[in-house]
Tab-separated table of C-alpha atoms and ligand atoms in Angstrom:
chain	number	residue	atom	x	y	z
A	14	UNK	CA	15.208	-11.955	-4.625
A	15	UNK	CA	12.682	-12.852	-7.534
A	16	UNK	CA	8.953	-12.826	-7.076
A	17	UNK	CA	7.915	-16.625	-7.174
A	18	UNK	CA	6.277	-17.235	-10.627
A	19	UNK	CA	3.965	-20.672	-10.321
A	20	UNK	CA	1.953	-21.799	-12.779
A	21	UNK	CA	-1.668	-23.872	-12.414
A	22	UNK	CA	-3.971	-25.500	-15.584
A	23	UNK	CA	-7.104	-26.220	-14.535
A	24	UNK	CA	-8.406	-29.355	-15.557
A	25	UNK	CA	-10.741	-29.194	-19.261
A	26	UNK	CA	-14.247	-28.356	-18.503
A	27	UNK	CA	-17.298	-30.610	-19.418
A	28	UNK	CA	-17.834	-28.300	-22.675
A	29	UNK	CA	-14.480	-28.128	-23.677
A	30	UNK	CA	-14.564	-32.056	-23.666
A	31	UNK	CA	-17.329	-32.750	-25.100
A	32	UNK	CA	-16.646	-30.362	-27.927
A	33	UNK	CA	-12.823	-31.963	-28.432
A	34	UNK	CA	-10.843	-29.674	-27.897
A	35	UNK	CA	-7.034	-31.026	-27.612
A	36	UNK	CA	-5.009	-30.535	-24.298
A	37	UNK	CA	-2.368	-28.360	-25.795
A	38	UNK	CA	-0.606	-27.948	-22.115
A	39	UNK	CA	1.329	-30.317	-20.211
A	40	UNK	CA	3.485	-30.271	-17.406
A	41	UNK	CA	6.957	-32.025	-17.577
A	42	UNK	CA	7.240	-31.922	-13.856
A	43	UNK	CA	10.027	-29.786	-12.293
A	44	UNK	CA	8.646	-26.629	-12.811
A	45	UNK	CA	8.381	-27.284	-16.444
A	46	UNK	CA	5.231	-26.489	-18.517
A	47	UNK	CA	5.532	-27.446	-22.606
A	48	UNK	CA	2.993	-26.636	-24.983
A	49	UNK	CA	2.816	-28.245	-28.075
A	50	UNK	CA	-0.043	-27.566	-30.871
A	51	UNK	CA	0.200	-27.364	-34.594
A	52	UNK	CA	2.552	-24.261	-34.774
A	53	UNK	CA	3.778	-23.870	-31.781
A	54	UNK	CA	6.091	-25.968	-29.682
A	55	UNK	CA	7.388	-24.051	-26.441
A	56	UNK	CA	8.908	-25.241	-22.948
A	57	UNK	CA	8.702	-22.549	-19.546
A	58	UNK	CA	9.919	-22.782	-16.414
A	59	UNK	CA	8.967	-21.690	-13.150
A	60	UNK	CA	8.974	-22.451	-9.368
A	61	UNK	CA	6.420	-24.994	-9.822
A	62	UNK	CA	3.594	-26.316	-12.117
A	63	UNK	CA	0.493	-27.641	-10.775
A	64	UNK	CA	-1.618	-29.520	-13.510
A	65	UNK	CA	-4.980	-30.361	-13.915
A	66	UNK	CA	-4.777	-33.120	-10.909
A	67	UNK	CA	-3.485	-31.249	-8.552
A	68	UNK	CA	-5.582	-30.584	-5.421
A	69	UNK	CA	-6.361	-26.862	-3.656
A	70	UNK	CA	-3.962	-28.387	-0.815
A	71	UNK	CA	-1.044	-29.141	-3.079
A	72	UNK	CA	-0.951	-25.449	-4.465
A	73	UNK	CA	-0.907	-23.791	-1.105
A	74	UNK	CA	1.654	-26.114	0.456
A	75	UNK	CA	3.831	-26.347	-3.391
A	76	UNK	CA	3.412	-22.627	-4.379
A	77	UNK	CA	5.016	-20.776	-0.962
A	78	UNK	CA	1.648	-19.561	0.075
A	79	UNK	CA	2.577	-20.565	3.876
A	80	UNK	CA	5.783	-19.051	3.967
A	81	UNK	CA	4.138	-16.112	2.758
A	82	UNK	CA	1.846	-15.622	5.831
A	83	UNK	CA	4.694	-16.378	7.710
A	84	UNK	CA	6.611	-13.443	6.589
A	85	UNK	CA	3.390	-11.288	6.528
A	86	UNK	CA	3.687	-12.457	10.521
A	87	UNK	CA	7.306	-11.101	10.098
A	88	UNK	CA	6.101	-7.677	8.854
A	89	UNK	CA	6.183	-7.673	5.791
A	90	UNK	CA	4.390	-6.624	2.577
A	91	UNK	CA	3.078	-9.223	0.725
A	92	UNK	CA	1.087	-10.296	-2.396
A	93	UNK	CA	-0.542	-12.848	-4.125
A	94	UNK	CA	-1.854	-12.628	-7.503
A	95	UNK	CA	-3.797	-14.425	-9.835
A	96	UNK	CA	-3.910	-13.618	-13.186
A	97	UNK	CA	-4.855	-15.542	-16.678
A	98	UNK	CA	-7.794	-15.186	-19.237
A	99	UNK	CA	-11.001	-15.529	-17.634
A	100	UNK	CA	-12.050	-18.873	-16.976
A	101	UNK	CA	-8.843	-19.955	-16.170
A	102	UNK	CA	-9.063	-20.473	-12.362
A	103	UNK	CA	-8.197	-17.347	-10.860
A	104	UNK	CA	-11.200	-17.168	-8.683
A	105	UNK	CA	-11.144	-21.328	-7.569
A	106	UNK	CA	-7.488	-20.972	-6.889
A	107	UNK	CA	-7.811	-18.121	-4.653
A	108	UNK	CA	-11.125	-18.787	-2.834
A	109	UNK	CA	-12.368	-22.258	-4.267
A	110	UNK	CA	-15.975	-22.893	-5.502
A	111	UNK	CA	-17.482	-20.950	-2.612
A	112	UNK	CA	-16.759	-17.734	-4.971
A	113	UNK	CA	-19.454	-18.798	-7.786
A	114	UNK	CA	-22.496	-17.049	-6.050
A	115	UNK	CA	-22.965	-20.240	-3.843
A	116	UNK	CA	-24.313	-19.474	-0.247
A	117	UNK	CA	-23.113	-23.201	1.020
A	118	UNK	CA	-20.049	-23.195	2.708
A	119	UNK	CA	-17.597	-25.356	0.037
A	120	UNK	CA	-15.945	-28.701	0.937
A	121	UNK	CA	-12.853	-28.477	3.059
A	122	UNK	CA	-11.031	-29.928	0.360
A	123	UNK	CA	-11.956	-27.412	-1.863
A	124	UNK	CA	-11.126	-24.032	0.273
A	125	UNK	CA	-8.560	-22.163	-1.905
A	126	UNK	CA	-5.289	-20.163	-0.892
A	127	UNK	CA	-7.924	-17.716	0.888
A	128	UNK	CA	-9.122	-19.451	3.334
A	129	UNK	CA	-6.251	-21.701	3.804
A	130	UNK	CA	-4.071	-18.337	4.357
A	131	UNK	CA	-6.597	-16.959	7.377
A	132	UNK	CA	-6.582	-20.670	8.839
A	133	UNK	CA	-3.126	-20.353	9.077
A	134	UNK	CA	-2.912	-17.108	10.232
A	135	UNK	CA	-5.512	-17.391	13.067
A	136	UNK	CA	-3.393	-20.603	13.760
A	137	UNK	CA	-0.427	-18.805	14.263
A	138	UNK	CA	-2.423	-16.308	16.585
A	139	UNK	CA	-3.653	-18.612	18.941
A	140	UNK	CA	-0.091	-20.479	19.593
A	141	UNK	CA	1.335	-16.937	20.303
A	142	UNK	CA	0.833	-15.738	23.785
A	143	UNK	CA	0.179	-12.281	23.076
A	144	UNK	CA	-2.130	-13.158	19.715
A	145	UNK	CA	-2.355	-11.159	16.301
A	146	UNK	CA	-4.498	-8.442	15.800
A	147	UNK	CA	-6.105	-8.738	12.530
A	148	UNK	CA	-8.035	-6.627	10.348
A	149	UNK	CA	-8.861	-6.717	6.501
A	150	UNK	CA	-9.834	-4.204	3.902
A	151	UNK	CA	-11.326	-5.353	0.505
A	152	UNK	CA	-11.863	-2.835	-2.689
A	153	UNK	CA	-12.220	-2.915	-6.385
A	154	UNK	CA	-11.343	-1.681	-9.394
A	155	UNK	CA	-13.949	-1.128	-12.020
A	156	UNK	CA	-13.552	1.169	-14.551
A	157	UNK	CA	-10.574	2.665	-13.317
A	158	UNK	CA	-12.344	3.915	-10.465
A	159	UNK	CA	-11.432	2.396	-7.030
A	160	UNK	CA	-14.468	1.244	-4.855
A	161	UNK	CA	-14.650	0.121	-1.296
A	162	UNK	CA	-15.840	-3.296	-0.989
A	163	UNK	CA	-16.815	-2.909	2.597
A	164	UNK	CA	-18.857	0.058	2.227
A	165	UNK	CA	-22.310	-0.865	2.370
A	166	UNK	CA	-24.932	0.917	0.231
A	167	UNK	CA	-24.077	1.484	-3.329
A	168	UNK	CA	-20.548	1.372	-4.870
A	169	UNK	CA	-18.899	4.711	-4.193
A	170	UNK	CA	-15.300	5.646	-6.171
A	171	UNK	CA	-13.035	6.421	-3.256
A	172	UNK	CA	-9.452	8.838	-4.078
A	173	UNK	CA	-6.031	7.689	-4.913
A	174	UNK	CA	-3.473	9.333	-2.886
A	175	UNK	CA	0.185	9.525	-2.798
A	176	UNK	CA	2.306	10.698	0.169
A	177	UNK	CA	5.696	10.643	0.761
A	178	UNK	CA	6.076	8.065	4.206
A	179	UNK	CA	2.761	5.832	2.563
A	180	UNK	CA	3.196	6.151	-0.772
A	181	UNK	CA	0.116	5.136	-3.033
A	182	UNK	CA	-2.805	4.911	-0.486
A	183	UNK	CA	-6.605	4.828	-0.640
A	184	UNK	CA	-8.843	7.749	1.368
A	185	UNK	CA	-11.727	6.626	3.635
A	186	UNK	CA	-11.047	2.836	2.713
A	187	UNK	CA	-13.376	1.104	5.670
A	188	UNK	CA	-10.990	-1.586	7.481
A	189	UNK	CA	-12.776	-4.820	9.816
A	190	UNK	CA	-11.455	-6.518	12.660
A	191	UNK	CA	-11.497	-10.261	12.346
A	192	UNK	CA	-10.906	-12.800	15.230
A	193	UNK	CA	-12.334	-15.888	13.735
A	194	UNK	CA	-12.560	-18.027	10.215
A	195	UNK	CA	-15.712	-17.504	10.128
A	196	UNK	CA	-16.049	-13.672	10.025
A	197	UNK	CA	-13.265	-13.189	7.593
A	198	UNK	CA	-14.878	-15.928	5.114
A	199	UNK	CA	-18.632	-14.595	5.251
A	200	UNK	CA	-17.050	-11.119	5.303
A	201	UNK	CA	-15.041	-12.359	1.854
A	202	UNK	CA	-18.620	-13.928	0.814
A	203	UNK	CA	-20.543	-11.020	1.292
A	204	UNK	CA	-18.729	-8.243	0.391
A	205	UNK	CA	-16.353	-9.788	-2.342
A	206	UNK	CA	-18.943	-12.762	-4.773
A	207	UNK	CA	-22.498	-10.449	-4.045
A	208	UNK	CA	-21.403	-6.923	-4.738
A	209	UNK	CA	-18.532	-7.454	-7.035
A	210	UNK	CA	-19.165	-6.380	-10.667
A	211	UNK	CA	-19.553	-9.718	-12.244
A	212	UNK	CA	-21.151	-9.662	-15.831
A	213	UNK	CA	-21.798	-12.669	-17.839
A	214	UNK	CA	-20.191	-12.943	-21.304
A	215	UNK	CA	-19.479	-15.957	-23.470
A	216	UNK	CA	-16.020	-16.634	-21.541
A	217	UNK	CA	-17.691	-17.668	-18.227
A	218	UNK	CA	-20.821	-16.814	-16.667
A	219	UNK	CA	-19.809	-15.815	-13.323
A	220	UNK	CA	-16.873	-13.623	-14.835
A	221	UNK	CA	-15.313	-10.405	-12.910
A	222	UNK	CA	-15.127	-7.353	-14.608
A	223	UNK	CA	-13.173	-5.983	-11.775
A	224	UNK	CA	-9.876	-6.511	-10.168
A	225	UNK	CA	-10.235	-7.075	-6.295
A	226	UNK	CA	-8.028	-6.778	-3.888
A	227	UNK	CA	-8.004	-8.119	-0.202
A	228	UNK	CA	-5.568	-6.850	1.796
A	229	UNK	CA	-4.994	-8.457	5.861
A	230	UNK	CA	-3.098	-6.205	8.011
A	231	UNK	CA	-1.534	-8.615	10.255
A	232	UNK	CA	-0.324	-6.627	13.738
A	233	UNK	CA	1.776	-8.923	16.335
A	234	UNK	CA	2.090	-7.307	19.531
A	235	UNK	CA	5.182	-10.509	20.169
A	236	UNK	CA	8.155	-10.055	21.416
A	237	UNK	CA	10.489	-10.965	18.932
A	238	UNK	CA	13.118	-13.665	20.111
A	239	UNK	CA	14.685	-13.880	17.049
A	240	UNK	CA	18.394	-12.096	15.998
A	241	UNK	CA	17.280	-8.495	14.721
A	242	UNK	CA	19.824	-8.330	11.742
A	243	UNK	CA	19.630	-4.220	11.308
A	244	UNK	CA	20.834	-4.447	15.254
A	245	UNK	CA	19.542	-1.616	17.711
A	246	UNK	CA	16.949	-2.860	19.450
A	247	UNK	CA	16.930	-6.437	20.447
A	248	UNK	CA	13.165	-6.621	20.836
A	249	UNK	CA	10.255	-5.322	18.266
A	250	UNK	CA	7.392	-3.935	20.381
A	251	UNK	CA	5.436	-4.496	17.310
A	252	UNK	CA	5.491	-5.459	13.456
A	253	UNK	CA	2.790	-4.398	11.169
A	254	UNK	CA	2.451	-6.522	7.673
A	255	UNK	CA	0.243	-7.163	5.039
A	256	UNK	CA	-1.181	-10.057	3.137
A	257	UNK	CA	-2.816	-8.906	-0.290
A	258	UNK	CA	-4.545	-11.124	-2.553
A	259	UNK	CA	-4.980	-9.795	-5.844
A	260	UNK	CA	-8.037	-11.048	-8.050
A	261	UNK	CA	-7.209	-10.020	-11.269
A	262	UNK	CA	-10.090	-9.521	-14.252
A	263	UNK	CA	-9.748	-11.587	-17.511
A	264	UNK	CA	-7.010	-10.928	-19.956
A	265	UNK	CA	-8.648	-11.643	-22.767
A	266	UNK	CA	-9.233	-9.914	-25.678
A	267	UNK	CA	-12.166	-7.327	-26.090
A	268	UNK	CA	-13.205	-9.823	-29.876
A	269	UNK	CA	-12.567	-13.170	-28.398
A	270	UNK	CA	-15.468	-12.576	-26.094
A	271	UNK	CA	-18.050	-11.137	-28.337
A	272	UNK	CA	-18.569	-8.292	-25.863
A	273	UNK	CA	-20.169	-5.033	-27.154
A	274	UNK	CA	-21.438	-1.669	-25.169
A	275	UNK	CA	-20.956	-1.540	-21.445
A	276	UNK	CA	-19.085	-4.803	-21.775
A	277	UNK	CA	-16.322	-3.546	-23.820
A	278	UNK	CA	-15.705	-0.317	-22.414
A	279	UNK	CA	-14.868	-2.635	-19.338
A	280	UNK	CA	-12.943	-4.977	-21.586
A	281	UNK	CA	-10.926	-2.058	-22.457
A	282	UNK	CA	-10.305	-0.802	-19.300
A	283	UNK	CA	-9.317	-4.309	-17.956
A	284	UNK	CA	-6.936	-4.463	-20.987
A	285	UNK	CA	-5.898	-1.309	-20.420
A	286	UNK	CA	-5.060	-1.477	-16.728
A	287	UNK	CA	-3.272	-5.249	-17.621
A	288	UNK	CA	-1.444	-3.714	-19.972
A	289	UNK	CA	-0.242	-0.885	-17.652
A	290	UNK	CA	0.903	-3.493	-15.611
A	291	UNK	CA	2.849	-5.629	-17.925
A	292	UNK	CA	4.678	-2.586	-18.969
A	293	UNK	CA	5.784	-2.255	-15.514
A	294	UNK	CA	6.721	-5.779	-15.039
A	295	UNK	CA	8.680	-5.283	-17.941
A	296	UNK	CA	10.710	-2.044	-16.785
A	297	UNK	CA	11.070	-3.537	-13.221
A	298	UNK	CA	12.661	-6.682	-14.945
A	299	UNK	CA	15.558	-4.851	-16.276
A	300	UNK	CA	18.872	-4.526	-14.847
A	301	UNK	CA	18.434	-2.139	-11.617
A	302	UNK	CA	21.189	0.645	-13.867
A	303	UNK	CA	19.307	0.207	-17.178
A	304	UNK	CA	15.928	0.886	-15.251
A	305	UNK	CA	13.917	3.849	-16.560
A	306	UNK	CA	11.091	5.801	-14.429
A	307	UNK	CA	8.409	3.380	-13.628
A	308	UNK	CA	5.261	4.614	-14.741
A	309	UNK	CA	2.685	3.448	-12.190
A	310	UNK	CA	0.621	6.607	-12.567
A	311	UNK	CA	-0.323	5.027	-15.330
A	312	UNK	CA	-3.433	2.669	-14.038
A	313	UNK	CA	-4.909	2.940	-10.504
A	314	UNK	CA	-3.934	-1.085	-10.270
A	315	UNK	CA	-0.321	0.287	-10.454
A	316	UNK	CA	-0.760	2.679	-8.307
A	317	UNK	CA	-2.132	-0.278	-6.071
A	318	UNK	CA	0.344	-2.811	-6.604
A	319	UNK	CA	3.451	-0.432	-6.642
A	320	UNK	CA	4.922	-1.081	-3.369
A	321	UNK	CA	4.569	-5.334	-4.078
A	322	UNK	CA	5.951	-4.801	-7.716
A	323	UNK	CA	8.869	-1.939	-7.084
A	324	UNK	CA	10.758	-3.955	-4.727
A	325	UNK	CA	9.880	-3.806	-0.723
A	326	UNK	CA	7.403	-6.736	-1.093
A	327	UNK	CA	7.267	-10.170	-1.095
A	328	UNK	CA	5.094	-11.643	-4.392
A	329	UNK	CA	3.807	-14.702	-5.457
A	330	UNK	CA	2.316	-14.755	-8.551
A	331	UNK	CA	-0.108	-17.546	-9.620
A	332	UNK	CA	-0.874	-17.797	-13.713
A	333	UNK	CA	-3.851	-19.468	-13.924
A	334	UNK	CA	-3.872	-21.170	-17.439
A	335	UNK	CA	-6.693	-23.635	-19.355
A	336	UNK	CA	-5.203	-26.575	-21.078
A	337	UNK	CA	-7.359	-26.166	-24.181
A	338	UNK	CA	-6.005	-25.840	-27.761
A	339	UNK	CA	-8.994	-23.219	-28.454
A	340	UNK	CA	-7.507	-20.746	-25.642
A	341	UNK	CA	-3.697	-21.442	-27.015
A	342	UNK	CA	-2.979	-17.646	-28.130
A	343	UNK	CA	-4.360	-16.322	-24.655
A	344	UNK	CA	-1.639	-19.540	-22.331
A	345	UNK	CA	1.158	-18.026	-24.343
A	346	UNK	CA	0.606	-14.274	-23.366
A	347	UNK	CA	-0.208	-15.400	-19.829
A	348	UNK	CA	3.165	-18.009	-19.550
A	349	UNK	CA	5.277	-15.233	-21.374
A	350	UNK	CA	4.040	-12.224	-18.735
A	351	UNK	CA	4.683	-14.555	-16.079
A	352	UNK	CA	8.430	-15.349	-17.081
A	353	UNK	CA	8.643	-11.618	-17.370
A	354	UNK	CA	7.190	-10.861	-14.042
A	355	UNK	CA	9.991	-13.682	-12.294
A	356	UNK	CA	12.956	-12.192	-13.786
A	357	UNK	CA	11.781	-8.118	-11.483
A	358	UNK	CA	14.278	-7.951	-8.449
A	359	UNK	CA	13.072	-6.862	-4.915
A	360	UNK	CA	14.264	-6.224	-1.990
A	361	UNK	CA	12.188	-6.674	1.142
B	410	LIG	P1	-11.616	-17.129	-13.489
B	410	LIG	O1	-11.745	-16.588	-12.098
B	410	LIG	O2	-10.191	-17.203	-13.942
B	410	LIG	O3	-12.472	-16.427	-14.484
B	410	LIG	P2	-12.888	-19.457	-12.380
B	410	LIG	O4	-12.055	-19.634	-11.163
B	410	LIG	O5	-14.213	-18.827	-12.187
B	410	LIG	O6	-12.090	-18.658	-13.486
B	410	LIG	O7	-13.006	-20.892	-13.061
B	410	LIG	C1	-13.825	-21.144	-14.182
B	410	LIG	C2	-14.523	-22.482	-13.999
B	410	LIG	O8	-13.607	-23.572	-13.973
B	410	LIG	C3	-15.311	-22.571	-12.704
B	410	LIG	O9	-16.492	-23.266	-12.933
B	410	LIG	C4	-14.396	-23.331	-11.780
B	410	LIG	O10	-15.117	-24.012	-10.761
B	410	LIG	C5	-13.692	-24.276	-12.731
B	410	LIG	N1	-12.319	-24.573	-12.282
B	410	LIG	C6	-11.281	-23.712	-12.324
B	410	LIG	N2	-10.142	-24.267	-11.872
B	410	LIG	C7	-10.478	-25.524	-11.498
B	410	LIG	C8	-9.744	-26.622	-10.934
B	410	LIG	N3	-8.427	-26.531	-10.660
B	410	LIG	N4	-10.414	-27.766	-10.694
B	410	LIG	C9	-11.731	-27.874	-10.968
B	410	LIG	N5	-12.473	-26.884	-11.498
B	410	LIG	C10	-11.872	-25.725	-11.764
B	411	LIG	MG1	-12.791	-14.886	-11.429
């Protein structure tokens, strides 16, 4: 199988309006995107495209998200990731409003694939007799330096680690039991929109400047009733999976937002690590005999995100794009990494 590739636009801002800028991006329906502006005239396809009217509820029910939790139920590795220049809805698709340093609770309506995933999963718990035990571990990168989101106090760089039967793993990373909605969200709210490195440039004030990653480790004690296809045993005592959701920082480019200092020795790490990442999008989408070594050493995102990109995960990947004509250059690098990143091959 293919990771799923979907694509949101989020609607033009108030600014962007009122300035006139021209809606460049349009959706043809079908999984078809088409953007059309002076010089460029281009057509992409993909699972599915949700435009500008599209609700939080259409995304997670149109984009796989549920059957993702499901197999994360199943036990296996899976990811979600949002990527796109900043202000492109990265942060509202994954965890609505509620993200932008608000301390209200959002509107239903407007929960993102977040909250929607835990409902769902804490759902699933309750109709199974013997219940999921679930437990969720949240870090950063910043700098190239991985953090632990969880760990109260001041931001402390925790060590990469490789071993042979884990593979890329994280020392010390803190993880928290979770039994209700409402733990898991303040827990997201706390740890994730306060302490993440967020610094305002002229992109978006509320931008990150770090790539986050919450990862569920879902546990079901169930007996499975279900045909085991490797044979053996006809009963699982217990399945361990994972649901990550993968914040990704702004792919723009260092000039675009007239950073300088501090903020573009993040820029250039973000590039850098985005970069590191494309590249090994790009080798995992060749043919499996034509395929190279992978270099995930590369950036600690990589390192992070090797076992969803090098084939034993499950990924959805969400490209968040704006439908202005003044952030053109910045939806065609986004829509042309996200046709590369469809055409990897996994296998669960
Ligand atoms: P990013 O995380 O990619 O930098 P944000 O998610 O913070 O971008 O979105 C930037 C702004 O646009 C925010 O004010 C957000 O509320 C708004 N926005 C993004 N997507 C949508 C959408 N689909 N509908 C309405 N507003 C949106
Ligand atoms: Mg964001």
């Amino acid at each position: 199988p293919h990771p799923t590739a979907v694509i949101r636009v989020r609607p033009l801002t108030c600014t962007e309006t009122r300035r006139g800028d021209q809606q460049v991006v349009h959706s043809l329906g079908d999984g078809t995107v088409h953007v059309s502006a002076a010089r460029h005239d281009a057509t992409f396809g993909f699972s599915a495209v949700f435009d500008a009217g599209a609700s939080q509820e259409a995304v997670f029910e149109g984009s796989g998200m549920r059957q993702l939790v499901e197999l994360a139920i199943d036990g296996f590795s899976c990811t979600v990731f949002a990527f796109g220049q900043t202000g492109s809805g990265k942060t509202y698709t994954l965890m609505g409003p509620l993200a932008q340093g608000e301390t209200r609770p959002a509107a239903a309506g407007l929960l993102g694939l977040m909250q929607r995933s835990f409902a769902c999963l804490l759902e699933q718990s309750r109709s199974r007799g013997s219940g999921l035990a679930l437990s969720a571990s949240y870090l950063e990168i910043y700098n190239e330096q991985v953090r632990d989101l969880l760990h109260p106090g001041p931001p402390c760089a925790l060590p990469l680690r490789w071993s042979k039967t884990r593979g890329f793993y994280v020392e010390n990373q803190l993880s928290v039991d979770f039994e209700s909605l409402e733990a898991i969200t303040n827990l997201l709210l706390q740890a994730g929109s306060q302490r993440r490195r967020t610094s305002a440039h002229t992109l978006n004030r509320h931008s990150s400047r770090s790539h986050a990653l919450l990862t569920i480790h879902v546990r079901s004690r169930a007996v499975s009733t279900r045909h085991v296809p490797w044979g053996g045993f006809g009963a699982c005592p217990s399945k361990q999976g994972t649901l990550c959701f993968v914040d990704l920082a702004g792919s723009e480019r260092v000039k675009e937002t007239g950073s300088s200092g501090e903020l573009s020795v993040e820029a250039n790490n973000i590039n850098r690590s985005l970069l590191a990442l494309g590249h090994c999008i790009s080798l995992l989408a060749k043919p499996r005999g034509k395929r190279t070594h992978i270099p995930y050493r590369d950036s600690k995102l990589t390192q992070l995100l090797a076992r969803s990109l090098g084939g034993s995960g499950v990924t959805l990947m969400v490209a968040c794009i704006s439908p202005s004509s003044r952030c053109l250059s910045e939806t065609l690098s986004t829509l042309h990494y996200a046709s590369r990143a469809r055409r990897v091959t996994t296998r669960p």
